Amino acid sequence: MCVECLVELCPDRAATCLEEGTYLHNYKGCKQCGLRDMLIARDRKHVAQEGELDEFEETIEFEHSCPNCSHVVSTHFYSFAVSLQEQTNELVQDYQMQCHLCGKGTHVVKVVPTVESNLSTAAKARDPKTPNQDALFASLRMGPVVSTSHVAAAENDAVDESEW
C-alpha cells in the first residue's frame, strides 16, 4: 500500500462495496513512475464457500497496481456473505469492502420471502386433498401485490386465479 499515491487513505464509501474496479477519484498518480494511467488488478484471489442450507460466503482479494512500473498502490478486499436468520426466516446479504484506494464500505440487505416464493405453496393449498384449503390459501396472500395483467382482468371482473 502506498499512501503517497492516494488523495485520501481509505475514504468512507458508506454502502458502496465493489468486487472489482478502481476508485480513480482517490488516485493521485503513481509515485514511483509519475504517471496516472488506469490501474490494473493483479494477483486476484477468489474463494467461494457454501455452508449449511442457505449459507454462502465469497471473498475476493487483489492488488491495484500501476500498469507501467507494477508499483502496488493498494490491496483490495471484498466479501459477500448470505446467511439465514432463523428468528425471522429472512436471508441476510452482507457486503464488505476494504481498500486504501477504494475505501471502506458496508452494506446489509435483508431479503424477505415474496409472493412469488409462496406460489408453489399456494398451489399445494388448492389441492383438494389438503384440509381447510380456503383458510390456508387466504393466509398465504401477502397484501395488494397485483401484476398489470391481473389489473386489466380485474377491471373486467374476469379474474382467473389459476394465473396467479
Tab-separated table of N, CA and C in Angstrom:
chain	number	residue	atom	x	y	z
A	1	MET	N	0.845	-1.167	0.000
A	1	MET	CA	0.000	0.000	0.000
A	1	MET	C	0.889	1.228	0.000
A	2	CYS	N	0.540	2.216	-0.830
A	2	CYS	CA	1.340	3.423	-0.948
A	2	CYS	C	0.479	4.650	-0.661
A	3	VAL	N	0.697	5.267	0.481
A	3	VAL	CA	-0.072	6.441	0.901
A	3	VAL	C	0.189	7.623	-0.029
A	4	GLU	N	1.381	7.716	-0.584
A	4	GLU	CA	1.751	8.844	-1.431
A	4	GLU	C	1.014	8.861	-2.770
A	5	CYS	N	0.453	7.738	-3.194
A	5	CYS	CA	-0.293	7.667	-4.451
A	5	CYS	C	-1.759	8.061	-4.272
A	6	LEU	N	-2.208	8.221	-3.035
A	6	LEU	CA	-3.624	8.421	-2.742
A	6	LEU	C	-3.933	9.849	-2.338
A	7	VAL	N	-5.142	10.295	-2.666
A	7	VAL	CA	-5.641	11.580	-2.199
A	7	VAL	C	-6.010	11.459	-0.723
A	8	GLU	N	-6.727	10.387	-0.386
A	8	GLU	CA	-7.198	10.148	0.980
A	8	GLU	C	-7.014	8.673	1.306
A	9	LEU	N	-6.607	8.372	2.515
A	9	LEU	CA	-6.410	6.992	2.937
A	9	LEU	C	-7.742	6.383	3.359
A	10	CYS	N	-8.159	5.351	2.667
A	10	CYS	CA	-9.366	4.574	2.987
A	10	CYS	C	-10.603	5.458	3.215
A	11	PRO	N	-11.071	6.146	2.168
A	11	PRO	CA	-12.246	7.010	2.342
A	11	PRO	C	-13.498	6.212	2.704
A	12	ASP	N	-14.391	6.873	3.420
A	12	ASP	CA	-15.662	6.239	3.798
A	12	ASP	C	-16.565	6.213	2.574
A	13	ARG	N	-16.932	5.028	2.117
A	13	ARG	CA	-17.779	4.878	0.931
A	13	ARG	C	-19.199	4.457	1.308
A	14	ALA	N	-19.546	4.512	2.565
A	14	ALA	CA	-20.892	4.190	3.069
A	14	ALA	C	-21.298	2.787	2.626
A	15	ALA	N	-22.316	2.678	1.766
A	15	ALA	CA	-22.838	1.374	1.355
A	15	ALA	C	-22.248	0.888	0.032
A	16	THR	N	-21.261	1.590	-0.513
A	16	THR	CA	-20.640	1.164	-1.765
A	16	THR	C	-19.644	0.050	-1.480
A	17	CYS	N	-19.869	-1.093	-2.127
A	17	CYS	CA	-18.993	-2.255	-1.963
A	17	CYS	C	-18.747	-2.857	-3.342
A	18	LEU	N	-17.541	-2.678	-3.856
A	18	LEU	CA	-17.215	-3.115	-5.211
A	18	LEU	C	-16.318	-4.345	-5.184
A	19	GLU	N	-16.675	-5.342	-5.991
A	19	GLU	CA	-15.851	-6.534	-6.059
A	19	GLU	C	-14.732	-6.385	-7.081
A	20	GLU	N	-14.833	-5.381	-7.932
A	20	GLU	CA	-13.781	-5.087	-8.898
A	20	GLU	C	-13.866	-3.610	-9.264
A	21	GLY	N	-12.864	-3.124	-9.979
A	21	GLY	CA	-12.858	-1.726	-10.376
A	21	GLY	C	-11.900	-0.919	-9.522
A	22	THR	N	-11.843	0.387	-9.816
A	22	THR	CA	-10.911	1.293	-9.150
A	22	THR	C	-11.588	2.625	-8.892
A	23	TYR	N	-11.394	3.184	-7.734
A	23	TYR	CA	-11.927	4.490	-7.380
A	23	TYR	C	-10.881	5.535	-7.777
A	24	LEU	N	-10.884	5.930	-9.054
A	24	LEU	CA	-9.860	6.818	-9.593
A	24	LEU	C	-9.905	8.223	-9.001
A	25	HIS	N	-11.040	8.617	-8.465
A	25	HIS	CA	-11.158	9.936	-7.833
A	25	HIS	C	-10.177	10.067	-6.658
A	26	ASN	N	-9.808	8.945	-6.083
A	26	ASN	CA	-8.913	8.937	-4.932
A	26	ASN	C	-7.462	8.638	-5.324
A	27	TYR	N	-7.158	8.592	-6.608
A	27	TYR	CA	-5.824	8.222	-7.089
A	27	TYR	C	-5.101	9.449	-7.634
A	28	LYS	N	-3.987	9.853	-6.995
A	28	LYS	CA	-3.180	10.986	-7.461
A	28	LYS	C	-2.384	10.620	-8.704
A	29	GLY	N	-1.803	9.475	-8.669
A	29	GLY	CA	-0.885	9.005	-9.709
A	29	GLY	C	0.181	8.160	-9.044
A	30	CYS	N	0.909	7.424	-9.845
A	30	CYS	CA	1.934	6.530	-9.320
A	30	CYS	C	3.138	7.343	-8.843
A	31	LYS	N	3.476	7.186	-7.601
A	31	LYS	CA	4.602	7.906	-7.014
A	31	LYS	C	5.929	7.390	-7.573
A	32	GLN	N	5.955	6.136	-8.005
A	32	GLN	CA	7.203	5.533	-8.477
A	32	GLN	C	7.578	5.995	-9.884
A	33	CYS	N	6.614	5.990	-10.838
A	33	CYS	CA	6.933	6.378	-12.220
A	33	CYS	C	6.381	7.752	-12.597
A	34	GLY	N	5.479	8.308	-11.761
A	34	GLY	CA	4.939	9.643	-12.013
A	34	GLY	C	3.781	9.704	-12.985
A	35	LEU	N	3.323	8.573	-13.511
A	35	LEU	CA	2.215	8.550	-14.475
A	35	LEU	C	0.887	8.289	-13.763
A	36	ARG	N	-0.198	8.716	-14.405
A	36	ARG	CA	-1.536	8.490	-13.838
A	36	ARG	C	-2.393	7.734	-14.856
A	37	ASP	N	-2.057	6.497	-15.095
A	37	ASP	CA	-2.813	5.638	-16.001
A	37	ASP	C	-3.785	4.786	-15.198
A	38	MET	N	-4.727	4.181	-15.907
A	38	MET	CA	-5.694	3.285	-15.278
A	38	MET	C	-4.953	2.138	-14.586
A	39	LEU	N	-5.256	1.916	-13.336
A	39	LEU	CA	-4.616	0.842	-12.585
A	39	LEU	C	-5.121	-0.514	-13.052
A	40	ILE	N	-4.306	-1.527	-12.862
A	40	ILE	CA	-4.714	-2.885	-13.213
A	40	ILE	C	-4.843	-3.708	-11.936
A	41	ALA	N	-5.630	-4.777	-12.029
A	41	ALA	CA	-5.804	-5.701	-10.897
A	41	ALA	C	-4.848	-6.872	-11.098
A	42	ARG	N	-4.022	-7.116	-10.088
A	42	ARG	CA	-3.058	-8.214	-10.143
A	42	ARG	C	-3.272	-9.153	-8.975
A	43	ASP	N	-2.829	-10.374	-9.162
A	43	ASP	CA	-2.856	-11.399	-8.105
A	43	ASP	C	-4.244	-11.549	-7.492
A	44	ARG	N	-5.235	-11.692	-8.354
A	44	ARG	CA	-6.620	-11.837	-7.906
A	44	ARG	C	-6.837	-13.213	-7.286
A	45	LYS	N	-7.399	-13.203	-6.071
A	45	LYS	CA	-7.737	-14.449	-5.367
A	45	LYS	C	-9.231	-14.451	-5.123
A	46	HIS	N	-9.883	-15.521	-5.523
A	46	HIS	CA	-11.338	-15.642	-5.373
A	46	HIS	C	-11.628	-16.942	-4.633
A	47	VAL	N	-12.347	-16.836	-3.526
A	47	VAL	CA	-12.722	-18.019	-2.739
A	47	VAL	C	-14.226	-17.966	-2.502
A	48	ALA	N	-14.906	-19.048	-2.828
A	48	ALA	CA	-16.346	-19.157	-2.584
A	48	ALA	C	-16.596	-20.422	-1.773
A	49	GLN	N	-17.414	-20.291	-0.732
A	49	GLN	CA	-17.718	-21.427	0.144
A	49	GLN	C	-19.212	-21.488	0.376
A	50	GLU	N	-19.762	-22.685	0.228
A	50	GLU	CA	-21.166	-22.887	0.567
A	50	GLU	C	-21.229	-23.585	1.912
A	51	GLY	N	-22.129	-23.083	2.742
A	51	GLY	CA	-22.305	-23.675	4.063
A	51	GLY	C	-23.599	-24.459	4.115
A	52	GLU	N	-24.147	-24.551	5.301
A	52	GLU	CA	-25.398	-25.268	5.501
A	52	GLU	C	-26.566	-24.495	4.900
A	53	LEU	N	-27.519	-25.188	4.364
A	53	LEU	CA	-28.765	-24.639	3.827
A	53	LEU	C	-28.529	-23.430	2.929
A	54	ASP	N	-28.915	-22.253	3.385
A	54	ASP	CA	-28.839	-21.056	2.564
A	54	ASP	C	-27.616	-20.197	2.876
A	55	GLU	N	-26.547	-20.771	3.383
A	55	GLU	CA	-25.360	-20.004	3.725
A	55	GLU	C	-24.349	-20.058	2.583
A	56	PHE	N	-23.749	-18.892	2.306
A	56	PHE	CA	-22.765	-18.786	1.240
A	56	PHE	C	-21.823	-17.650	1.584
A	57	GLU	N	-20.542	-17.820	1.270
A	57	GLU	CA	-19.574	-16.752	1.501
A	57	GLU	C	-18.595	-16.715	0.340
A	58	GLU	N	-18.306	-15.482	-0.094
A	58	GLU	CA	-17.381	-15.271	-1.199
A	58	GLU	C	-16.409	-14.160	-0.802
A	59	THR	N	-15.130	-14.366	-1.044
A	59	THR	CA	-14.143	-13.318	-0.805
A	59	THR	C	-13.294	-13.143	-2.060
A	60	ILE	N	-12.972	-11.890	-2.333
A	60	ILE	CA	-12.127	-11.544	-3.470
A	60	ILE	C	-11.054	-10.591	-2.955
A	61	GLU	N	-9.830	-10.862	-3.336
A	61	GLU	CA	-8.721	-10.005	-2.942
A	61	GLU	C	-7.792	-9.840	-4.139
A	62	PHE	N	-7.344	-8.604	-4.387
A	62	PHE	CA	-6.390	-8.345	-5.455
A	62	PHE	C	-5.616	-7.067	-5.156
A	63	GLU	N	-4.578	-6.839	-5.939
A	63	GLU	CA	-3.763	-5.644	-5.779
A	63	GLU	C	-4.043	-4.663	-6.911
A	64	HIS	N	-4.236	-3.385	-6.560
A	64	HIS	CA	-4.289	-2.322	-7.556
A	64	HIS	C	-2.833	-1.960	-7.849
A	65	SER	N	-2.421	-2.065	-9.102
A	65	SER	CA	-1.027	-1.752	-9.406
A	65	SER	C	-0.910	-0.931	-10.682
A	66	CYS	N	0.187	-0.205	-10.786
A	66	CYS	CA	0.472	0.656	-11.933
A	66	CYS	C	0.785	-0.227	-13.143
A	67	PRO	N	0.171	0.032	-14.299
A	67	PRO	CA	0.421	-0.794	-15.476
A	67	PRO	C	1.811	-0.531	-16.092
A	68	ASN	N	2.430	0.574	-15.724
A	68	ASN	CA	3.723	0.939	-16.318
A	68	ASN	C	4.905	0.357	-15.554
A	69	CYS	N	4.872	0.463	-14.220
A	69	CYS	CA	6.026	0.028	-13.420
A	69	CYS	C	5.692	-1.077	-12.419
A	70	SER	N	4.445	-1.533	-12.378
A	70	SER	CA	3.971	-2.599	-11.485
A	70	SER	C	4.005	-2.222	-10.001
A	71	HIS	N	4.092	-0.940	-9.712
A	71	HIS	CA	4.063	-0.466	-8.327
A	71	HIS	C	2.692	-0.773	-7.716
A	72	VAL	N	2.667	-1.387	-6.536
A	72	VAL	CA	1.414	-1.731	-5.866
A	72	VAL	C	0.912	-0.504	-5.111
A	73	VAL	N	-0.282	-0.037	-5.509
A	73	VAL	CA	-0.884	1.140	-4.888
A	73	VAL	C	-1.681	0.738	-3.657
A	74	SER	N	-2.441	-0.350	-3.754
A	74	SER	CA	-3.290	-0.770	-2.649
A	74	SER	C	-3.724	-2.218	-2.832
A	75	THR	N	-4.130	-2.851	-1.735
A	75	THR	CA	-4.726	-4.189	-1.777
A	75	THR	C	-6.216	-4.032	-1.523
A	76	HIS	N	-7.014	-4.637	-2.394
A	76	HIS	CA	-8.469	-4.524	-2.354
A	76	HIS	C	-9.047	-5.817	-1.787
A	77	PHE	N	-9.929	-5.696	-0.809
A	77	PHE	CA	-10.604	-6.854	-0.218
A	77	PHE	C	-12.110	-6.645	-0.305
A	78	TYR	N	-12.813	-7.662	-0.792
A	78	TYR	CA	-14.277	-7.628	-0.917
A	78	TYR	C	-14.819	-8.946	-0.394
A	79	SER	N	-15.926	-8.873	0.348
A	79	SER	CA	-16.575	-10.115	0.792
A	79	SER	C	-18.083	-9.974	0.653
A	80	PHE	N	-18.695	-11.109	0.387
A	80	PHE	CA	-20.141	-11.207	0.268
A	80	PHE	C	-20.560	-12.465	1.003
A	81	ALA	N	-21.531	-12.338	1.895
A	81	ALA	CA	-21.999	-13.495	2.657
A	81	ALA	C	-23.524	-13.497	2.710
A	82	VAL	N	-24.087	-14.675	2.626
A	82	VAL	CA	-25.528	-14.866	2.762
A	82	VAL	C	-25.750	-15.822	3.919
A	83	SER	N	-26.651	-15.441	4.811
A	83	SER	CA	-26.977	-16.320	5.933
A	83	SER	C	-28.471	-16.213	6.222
A	84	LEU	N	-28.997	-17.219	6.852
A	84	LEU	CA	-30.416	-17.269	7.190
A	84	LEU	C	-30.594	-16.899	8.657
A	85	GLN	N	-31.433	-15.889	8.920
A	85	GLN	CA	-31.788	-15.554	10.300
A	85	GLN	C	-32.960	-16.424	10.689
A	86	GLU	N	-32.731	-17.339	11.573
A	86	GLU	CA	-33.759	-18.316	11.915
A	86	GLU	C	-34.949	-17.699	12.636
A	87	GLN	N	-34.728	-16.614	13.407
A	87	GLN	CA	-35.832	-16.000	14.150
A	87	GLN	C	-36.878	-15.409	13.204
A	88	THR	N	-36.413	-14.758	12.133
A	88	THR	CA	-37.332	-14.072	11.215
A	88	THR	C	-37.481	-14.791	9.891
A	89	ASN	N	-36.694	-15.818	9.652
A	89	ASN	CA	-36.699	-16.570	8.405
A	89	ASN	C	-36.345	-15.673	7.216
A	90	GLU	N	-35.491	-14.680	7.468
A	90	GLU	CA	-35.036	-13.777	6.417
A	90	GLU	C	-33.617	-14.163	6.003
A	91	LEU	N	-33.341	-13.998	4.727
A	91	LEU	CA	-31.979	-14.143	4.252
A	91	LEU	C	-31.283	-12.802	4.419
A	92	VAL	N	-30.079	-12.812	4.943
A	92	VAL	CA	-29.310	-11.587	5.136
A	92	VAL	C	-28.105	-11.641	4.208
A	93	GLN	N	-27.987	-10.616	3.347
A	93	GLN	CA	-26.844	-10.492	2.454
A	93	GLN	C	-25.936	-9.406	3.020
A	94	ASP	N	-24.693	-9.761	3.294
A	94	ASP	CA	-23.743	-8.842	3.910
A	94	ASP	C	-22.595	-8.585	2.936
A	95	TYR	N	-22.428	-7.323	2.519
A	95	TYR	CA	-21.371	-6.913	1.610
A	95	TYR	C	-20.344	-6.095	2.394
A	96	GLN	N	-19.060	-6.340	2.169
A	96	GLN	CA	-17.991	-5.602	2.827
A	96	GLN	C	-16.913	-5.272	1.793
A	97	MET	N	-16.345	-4.073	1.888
A	97	MET	CA	-15.219	-3.694	1.045
A	97	MET	C	-14.209	-2.966	1.925
A	98	GLN	N	-12.938	-3.292	1.745
A	98	GLN	CA	-11.859	-2.632	2.478
A	98	GLN	C	-10.689	-2.470	1.523
A	99	CYS	N	-10.321	-1.203	1.252
A	99	CYS	CA	-9.227	-0.910	0.340
A	99	CYS	C	-8.748	0.506	0.625
A	100	HIS	N	-7.436	0.695	0.702
A	100	HIS	CA	-6.924	2.038	0.971
A	100	HIS	C	-7.244	2.996	-0.172
A	101	LEU	N	-7.337	2.498	-1.401
A	101	LEU	CA	-7.679	3.322	-2.554
A	101	LEU	C	-9.189	3.494	-2.709
A	102	CYS	N	-9.924	2.402	-2.738
A	102	CYS	CA	-11.375	2.437	-2.999
A	102	CYS	C	-12.186	2.799	-1.758
A	103	GLY	N	-11.633	2.594	-0.585
A	103	GLY	CA	-12.307	2.971	0.643
A	103	GLY	C	-12.905	1.796	1.386
A	104	LYS	N	-13.674	2.168	2.403
A	104	LYS	CA	-14.331	1.177	3.254
A	104	LYS	C	-15.834	1.309	3.076
A	105	GLY	N	-16.502	0.186	2.815
A	105	GLY	CA	-17.949	0.196	2.653
A	105	GLY	C	-18.576	-1.034	3.259
A	106	THR	N	-19.781	-0.881	3.744
A	106	THR	CA	-20.551	-1.973	4.323
A	106	THR	C	-21.999	-1.813	3.898
A	107	HIS	N	-22.595	-2.923	3.476
A	107	HIS	CA	-23.996	-2.876	3.082
A	107	HIS	C	-24.651	-4.196	3.482
A	108	VAL	N	-25.769	-4.104	4.202
A	108	VAL	CA	-26.505	-5.291	4.638
A	108	VAL	C	-27.918	-5.206	4.065
A	109	VAL	N	-28.347	-6.293	3.427
A	109	VAL	CA	-29.674	-6.360	2.825
A	109	VAL	C	-30.403	-7.551	3.413
A	110	LYS	N	-31.632	-7.314	3.877
A	110	LYS	CA	-32.470	-8.414	4.358
A	110	LYS	C	-33.471	-8.737	3.262
A	111	VAL	N	-33.517	-10.004	2.892
A	111	VAL	CA	-34.409	-10.463	1.836
A	111	VAL	C	-35.585	-11.176	2.482
A	112	VAL	N	-36.762	-10.594	2.337
A	112	VAL	CA	-37.980	-11.143	2.908
A	112	VAL	C	-38.634	-12.024	1.846
A	113	PRO	N	-39.158	-13.174	2.209
A	113	PRO	CA	-39.850	-14.016	1.228
A	113	PRO	C	-40.965	-13.228	0.531
A	114	THR	N	-41.106	-13.440	-0.777
A	114	THR	CA	-42.093	-12.706	-1.565
A	114	THR	C	-43.263	-13.590	-1.926
A	115	VAL	N	-44.246	-12.986	-2.565
A	115	VAL	CA	-45.424	-13.726	-3.015
A	115	VAL	C	-45.017	-14.809	-3.999
A	116	GLU	N	-44.073	-14.493	-4.891
A	116	GLU	CA	-43.653	-15.468	-5.889
A	116	GLU	C	-43.114	-16.734	-5.238
A	117	SER	N	-42.368	-16.580	-4.129
A	117	SER	CA	-41.820	-17.754	-3.461
A	117	SER	C	-42.911	-18.584	-2.804
A	118	ASN	N	-44.093	-17.989	-2.565
A	118	ASN	CA	-45.194	-18.714	-1.940
A	118	ASN	C	-46.173	-19.288	-2.961
A	119	LEU	N	-45.929	-19.066	-4.247
A	119	LEU	CA	-46.877	-19.556	-5.248
A	119	LEU	C	-46.979	-21.075	-5.244
A	120	SER	N	-45.851	-21.764	-5.091
A	120	SER	CA	-45.930	-23.225	-5.075
A	120	SER	C	-46.686	-23.695	-3.835
A	121	THR	N	-46.532	-22.999	-2.726
A	121	THR	CA	-47.275	-23.326	-1.520
A	121	THR	C	-48.758	-23.073	-1.731
A	122	ALA	N	-49.081	-21.981	-2.452
A	122	ALA	CA	-50.475	-21.669	-2.746
A	122	ALA	C	-51.085	-22.745	-3.641
A	123	ALA	N	-50.297	-23.235	-4.581
A	123	ALA	CA	-50.802	-24.288	-5.462
A	123	ALA	C	-51.092	-25.553	-4.665
A	124	LYS	N	-50.226	-25.862	-3.706
A	124	LYS	CA	-50.466	-27.032	-2.856
A	124	LYS	C	-51.710	-26.825	-1.999
A	125	ALA	N	-51.939	-25.582	-1.577
A	125	ALA	CA	-53.096	-25.294	-0.736
A	125	ALA	C	-54.393	-25.490	-1.499
A	126	ARG	N	-54.369	-25.334	-2.812
A	126	ARG	CA	-55.573	-25.505	-3.614
A	126	ARG	C	-55.842	-26.988	-3.930
A	127	ASP	N	-54.936	-27.845	-3.571
A	127	ASP	CA	-55.113	-29.268	-3.809
A	127	ASP	C	-56.314	-29.761	-3.002
A	128	PRO	N	-57.275	-30.447	-3.632
A	128	PRO	CA	-58.471	-30.895	-2.910
A	128	PRO	C	-58.161	-31.859	-1.764
A	129	LYS	N	-56.995	-32.462	-1.765
A	129	LYS	CA	-56.629	-33.381	-0.691
A	129	LYS	C	-56.205	-32.640	0.575
A	130	THR	N	-55.928	-31.337	0.439
A	130	THR	CA	-55.485	-30.542	1.578
A	130	THR	C	-56.697	-30.085	2.382
A	131	PRO	N	-56.758	-30.397	3.690
A	131	PRO	CA	-57.894	-29.963	4.501
A	131	PRO	C	-57.839	-28.453	4.742
A	132	ASN	N	-59.029	-27.839	4.861
A	132	ASN	CA	-59.157	-26.414	5.147
A	132	ASN	C	-58.353	-25.556	4.177
A	133	GLN	N	-58.469	-25.860	2.875
A	133	GLN	CA	-57.646	-25.200	1.876
A	133	GLN	C	-57.959	-23.712	1.730
A	134	ASP	N	-59.190	-23.292	1.937
A	134	ASP	CA	-59.516	-21.874	1.798
A	134	ASP	C	-58.804	-21.036	2.854
A	135	ALA	N	-58.766	-21.519	4.084
A	135	ALA	CA	-58.081	-20.791	5.147
A	135	ALA	C	-56.574	-20.757	4.894
A	136	LEU	N	-56.028	-21.870	4.424
A	136	LEU	CA	-54.610	-21.927	4.142
A	136	LEU	C	-54.251	-20.995	2.990
A	137	PHE	N	-55.035	-20.992	1.932
A	137	PHE	CA	-54.772	-20.124	0.784
A	137	PHE	C	-54.893	-18.658	1.179
A	138	ALA	N	-55.870	-18.318	1.982
A	138	ALA	CA	-56.047	-16.931	2.418
A	138	ALA	C	-54.866	-16.474	3.268
A	139	SER	N	-54.282	-17.373	4.045
A	139	SER	CA	-53.146	-16.987	4.895
A	139	SER	C	-51.893	-16.719	4.083
A	140	LEU	N	-51.834	-17.212	2.850
A	140	LEU	CA	-50.662	-17.017	2.014
A	140	LEU	C	-50.673	-15.676	1.277
A	141	ARG	N	-51.803	-15.029	1.192
A	141	ARG	CA	-51.866	-13.750	0.495
A	141	ARG	C	-51.106	-12.709	1.298
A	142	MET	N	-50.255	-11.983	0.608
A	142	MET	CA	-49.361	-11.059	1.299
A	142	MET	C	-49.616	-9.618	0.876
A	143	GLY	N	-50.833	-9.161	0.948
A	143	GLY	CA	-51.114	-7.760	0.643
A	143	GLY	C	-51.486	-7.546	-0.805
A	144	PRO	N	-51.599	-6.288	-1.185
A	144	PRO	CA	-52.088	-5.944	-2.516
A	144	PRO	C	-51.001	-6.017	-3.580
A	145	VAL	N	-50.465	-7.199	-3.855
A	145	VAL	CA	-49.486	-7.379	-4.913
A	145	VAL	C	-50.222	-7.924	-6.127
A	146	VAL	N	-50.296	-7.106	-7.156
A	146	VAL	CA	-51.036	-7.500	-8.352
A	146	VAL	C	-50.219	-7.086	-9.557
A	147	SER	N	-50.029	-7.993	-10.511
A	147	SER	CA	-49.322	-7.625	-11.736
A	147	SER	C	-50.272	-6.870	-12.652
A	148	THR	N	-49.726	-6.210	-13.671
A	148	THR	CA	-50.561	-5.410	-14.563
A	148	THR	C	-51.535	-6.268	-15.345
A	149	SER	N	-51.189	-7.507	-15.663
A	149	SER	CA	-52.123	-8.365	-16.385
A	149	SER	C	-53.335	-8.688	-15.522
A	150	HIS	N	-53.142	-8.794	-14.201
A	150	HIS	CA	-54.261	-9.063	-13.302
A	150	HIS	C	-55.124	-7.826	-13.090
A	151	VAL	N	-54.526	-6.629	-13.196
A	151	VAL	CA	-55.310	-5.402	-13.048
A	151	VAL	C	-56.306	-5.291	-14.181
A	152	ALA	N	-55.849	-5.571	-15.406
A	152	ALA	CA	-56.751	-5.498	-16.560
A	152	ALA	C	-57.874	-6.518	-16.418
A	153	ALA	N	-57.544	-7.702	-15.955
A	153	ALA	CA	-58.561	-8.729	-15.778
A	153	ALA	C	-59.540	-8.344	-14.675
A	154	ALA	N	-59.028	-7.726	-13.613
A	154	ALA	CA	-59.888	-7.328	-12.500
A	154	ALA	C	-60.868	-6.236	-12.928
A	155	GLU	N	-60.442	-5.382	-13.831
A	155	GLU	CA	-61.335	-4.331	-14.309
A	155	GLU	C	-62.512	-4.913	-15.080
A	156	ASN	N	-62.299	-6.064	-15.690
A	156	ASN	CA	-63.366	-6.727	-16.435
A	156	ASN	C	-64.117	-7.741	-15.587
A	157	ASP	N	-63.811	-7.802	-14.295
A	157	ASP	CA	-64.417	-8.772	-13.376
A	157	ASP	C	-64.277	-10.196	-13.873
A	158	ALA	N	-63.188	-10.469	-14.570
A	158	ALA	CA	-62.965	-11.817	-15.091
A	158	ALA	C	-61.594	-12.311	-14.637
A	159	VAL	N	-61.372	-12.337	-13.354
A	159	VAL	CA	-60.085	-12.746	-12.820
A	159	VAL	C	-59.994	-14.248	-12.815
A	160	ASP	N	-58.970	-14.766	-13.476
A	160	ASP	CA	-58.726	-16.190	-13.492
A	160	ASP	C	-57.598	-16.457	-12.493
A	161	GLU	N	-57.921	-16.955	-11.320
A	161	GLU	CA	-56.929	-17.141	-10.269
A	161	GLU	C	-55.922	-18.222	-10.593
A	162	SER	N	-56.125	-19.012	-11.622
A	162	SER	CA	-55.133	-20.012	-11.989
A	162	SER	C	-53.872	-19.352	-12.540
A	163	GLU	N	-53.961	-18.088	-12.991
A	163	GLU	CA	-52.783	-17.371	-13.481
A	163	GLU	C	-51.900	-16.896	-12.334
A	164	TRP	N	-52.429	-16.858	-11.133
A	164	TRP	CA	-51.656	-16.352	-10.004
A	164	TRP	C	-50.654	-17.342	-9.628
